[in-house]
Amino acid sequence: MKISERRACRTIGQPRSSQRYAPQERKEEESLKEKMLALLGVHPRYGYRPIWALLRSEEFKVNRKRVYRLWRKEGLKVPQKQCKKRRLGCSANGIVRHASTGKDHVWAWDFIHDRTEDGRAIKWLSIVDEYTRECLALESARSFKSGDVI
């Protein structure tokens, strides 16, 4: 903004020494980072607190806040747990999810529930072709029997 550093610091009330401060790497932090990464290789689901506890048990005199700072600086995260995929049906009938390859190959159906102004329930049955996204049927009724849906 073409003003001096002195004037800018005076305007915002910040000391000039903090403006010029450049953090320096400590030599012992390099070995701490290496040990931290080695522990993460053994325990990949641990966060920074369990890693800090393991470092303390291995005679590292380290503060939890320092471990957290190094953790963030390295860009480390605990990976998300992978959810198990639900099986469809039983193995006897072998239901498989089909990806639609053409028109009328895979249909999706769903019920939509609502209430009329007088408070009575109303349902819609919608059947959609997954390939074309075309609505094949939209039926409304107060209730559906399984035979009607089939």
Coordinates of C-alpha atoms in Angstrom, one line a residue:
M1 CA 0.0 0.0 0.0
K2 CA 3.1 2.2 -0.3
I3 CA 3.5 3.2 3.3
S4 CA 6.4 2.5 5.6
E5 CA 6.6 -0.5 7.9
R6 CA 7.0 1.8 10.9
R7 CA 3.8 3.7 10.0
A8 CA 1.7 0.6 9.3
C9 CA 2.8 -1.1 12.6
R10 CA 2.0 2.1 14.5
T11 CA -1.5 2.3 12.8
I12 CA -2.5 -1.2 13.8
G13 CA -0.7 -1.2 17.2
Q14 CA 1.7 -4.0 16.4
P15 CA 5.4 -4.0 17.5
R16 CA 7.8 -3.9 14.6
S17 CA 9.9 -6.7 16.2
S18 CA 7.0 -9.1 15.9
Q19 CA 6.5 -8.1 12.2
R20 CA 10.1 -9.1 11.4
Y21 CA 10.2 -12.3 13.5
A22 CA 11.1 -15.4 11.5
P23 CA 10.7 -18.7 13.4
Q24 CA 13.8 -20.9 13.5
E25 CA 13.9 -24.7 13.3
R26 CA 15.2 -26.5 16.3
K27 CA 17.6 -29.4 15.9
E28 CA 15.8 -31.6 18.4
E29 CA 12.5 -31.1 16.6
E30 CA 13.9 -32.9 13.5
S31 CA 14.5 -36.1 15.6
L32 CA 11.1 -35.6 17.2
K33 CA 9.4 -35.4 13.8
E34 CA 11.1 -38.5 12.6
K35 CA 10.1 -40.5 15.7
M36 CA 6.6 -39.2 15.5
L37 CA 6.3 -40.4 11.8
A38 CA 7.8 -43.7 12.8
L39 CA 5.2 -44.2 15.5
L40 CA 2.5 -43.3 13.0
G41 CA 3.8 -46.0 10.7
V42 CA 3.2 -48.5 13.4
H43 CA -0.1 -47.0 14.7
P44 CA -1.8 -45.3 11.7
R45 CA -5.1 -44.7 13.5
Y46 CA -3.6 -42.8 16.4
G47 CA -4.1 -39.0 16.7
Y48 CA -1.6 -36.6 18.2
R49 CA -2.5 -37.3 21.8
P50 CA -1.7 -41.0 21.8
I51 CA 1.4 -40.3 19.8
W52 CA 2.4 -37.7 22.4
A53 CA 1.8 -40.3 25.1
L54 CA 4.0 -42.8 23.3
L55 CA 6.7 -40.2 22.9
R56 CA 6.6 -39.5 26.6
S57 CA 6.9 -43.2 27.4
E58 CA 10.0 -43.3 25.2
E59 CA 11.8 -40.7 27.3
F60 CA 11.1 -37.7 25.1
K61 CA 10.5 -34.6 27.2
V62 CA 8.0 -33.0 25.0
N63 CA 4.9 -30.9 25.5
R64 CA 1.5 -31.9 24.0
K65 CA 1.2 -28.5 22.4
R66 CA 4.6 -28.9 20.6
V67 CA 3.4 -32.3 19.3
Y68 CA 0.2 -30.7 18.1
R69 CA 2.1 -27.9 16.3
L70 CA 4.4 -30.4 14.6
W71 CA 1.4 -32.5 13.7
R72 CA -0.3 -29.6 12.0
K73 CA 2.9 -28.4 10.3
E74 CA 3.4 -31.9 8.8
G75 CA -0.2 -31.9 7.6
L76 CA -1.0 -35.1 9.4
K77 CA -4.6 -36.4 9.9
V78 CA -6.2 -39.5 11.2
P79 CA -7.6 -41.3 8.2
Q80 CA -11.4 -41.8 8.1
K81 CA -12.6 -45.3 9.0
Q82 CA -13.7 -47.3 6.0
C83 CA -17.3 -48.4 6.4
K84 CA -18.2 -51.9 5.6
K85 CA -20.4 -52.3 2.5
R86 CA -23.8 -53.7 3.3
R87 CA -24.6 -57.0 1.6
L88 CA -27.7 -57.1 -0.5
G89 CA -29.9 -60.1 0.2
C90 CA -28.5 -63.5 1.1
S91 CA -26.0 -65.5 -0.8
A92 CA -28.7 -68.0 -1.9
N93 CA -30.5 -65.6 -4.3
G94 CA -27.4 -63.6 -5.3
I95 CA -28.8 -60.1 -5.5
V96 CA -26.3 -57.8 -7.3
R97 CA -26.5 -54.0 -7.7
H98 CA -26.8 -53.3 -11.4
A99 CA -25.3 -50.2 -13.1
S100 CA -27.7 -49.2 -15.8
T101 CA -26.4 -49.7 -19.3
G102 CA -29.4 -48.6 -21.3
K103 CA -33.0 -47.6 -21.3
D104 CA -35.3 -49.9 -19.2
H105 CA -32.4 -51.8 -17.7
V106 CA -32.6 -50.6 -14.1
W107 CA -35.6 -49.0 -12.5
A108 CA -35.7 -47.3 -9.1
W109 CA -38.9 -46.9 -7.1
D110 CA -39.7 -44.9 -4.0
F111 CA -42.6 -43.8 -1.9
I112 CA -43.3 -40.1 -1.2
H113 CA -45.4 -39.4 1.9
D114 CA -47.4 -36.2 2.6
R115 CA -50.6 -35.1 4.3
T116 CA -53.6 -33.3 2.8
E117 CA -55.1 -30.1 4.3
D118 CA -57.5 -32.1 6.5
G119 CA -54.6 -34.2 8.0
R120 CA -55.1 -37.4 6.1
A121 CA -52.1 -39.3 4.8
I122 CA -51.4 -39.6 1.0
K123 CA -48.7 -41.5 -0.7
W124 CA -47.1 -41.4 -4.1
L125 CA -45.3 -44.3 -5.8
S126 CA -42.7 -43.1 -8.2
I127 CA -40.9 -45.4 -10.6
V128 CA -37.8 -43.9 -12.4
D129 CA -35.6 -45.3 -15.2
E130 CA -32.1 -44.8 -13.9
Y131 CA -30.4 -44.5 -17.3
T132 CA -32.7 -41.8 -18.8
R133 CA -33.9 -40.4 -15.4
E134 CA -37.4 -40.5 -16.9
C135 CA -40.4 -40.9 -14.5
L136 CA -42.2 -44.0 -15.8
A137 CA -45.0 -44.0 -13.3
L138 CA -46.3 -41.7 -10.6
E139 CA -49.3 -43.2 -8.8
S140 CA -51.1 -41.7 -5.8
A141 CA -53.3 -43.4 -3.2
R142 CA -54.2 -43.3 0.5
S143 CA -52.4 -46.7 0.9
F144 CA -50.7 -49.2 -1.4
K145 CA -50.9 -53.0 -1.1
S146 CA -47.9 -55.0 -2.1
G147 CA -49.8 -56.6 -5.0
D148 CA -50.7 -53.1 -6.3
V149 CA -47.1 -52.0 -6.2
I150 CA -45.9 -55.2 -8.0

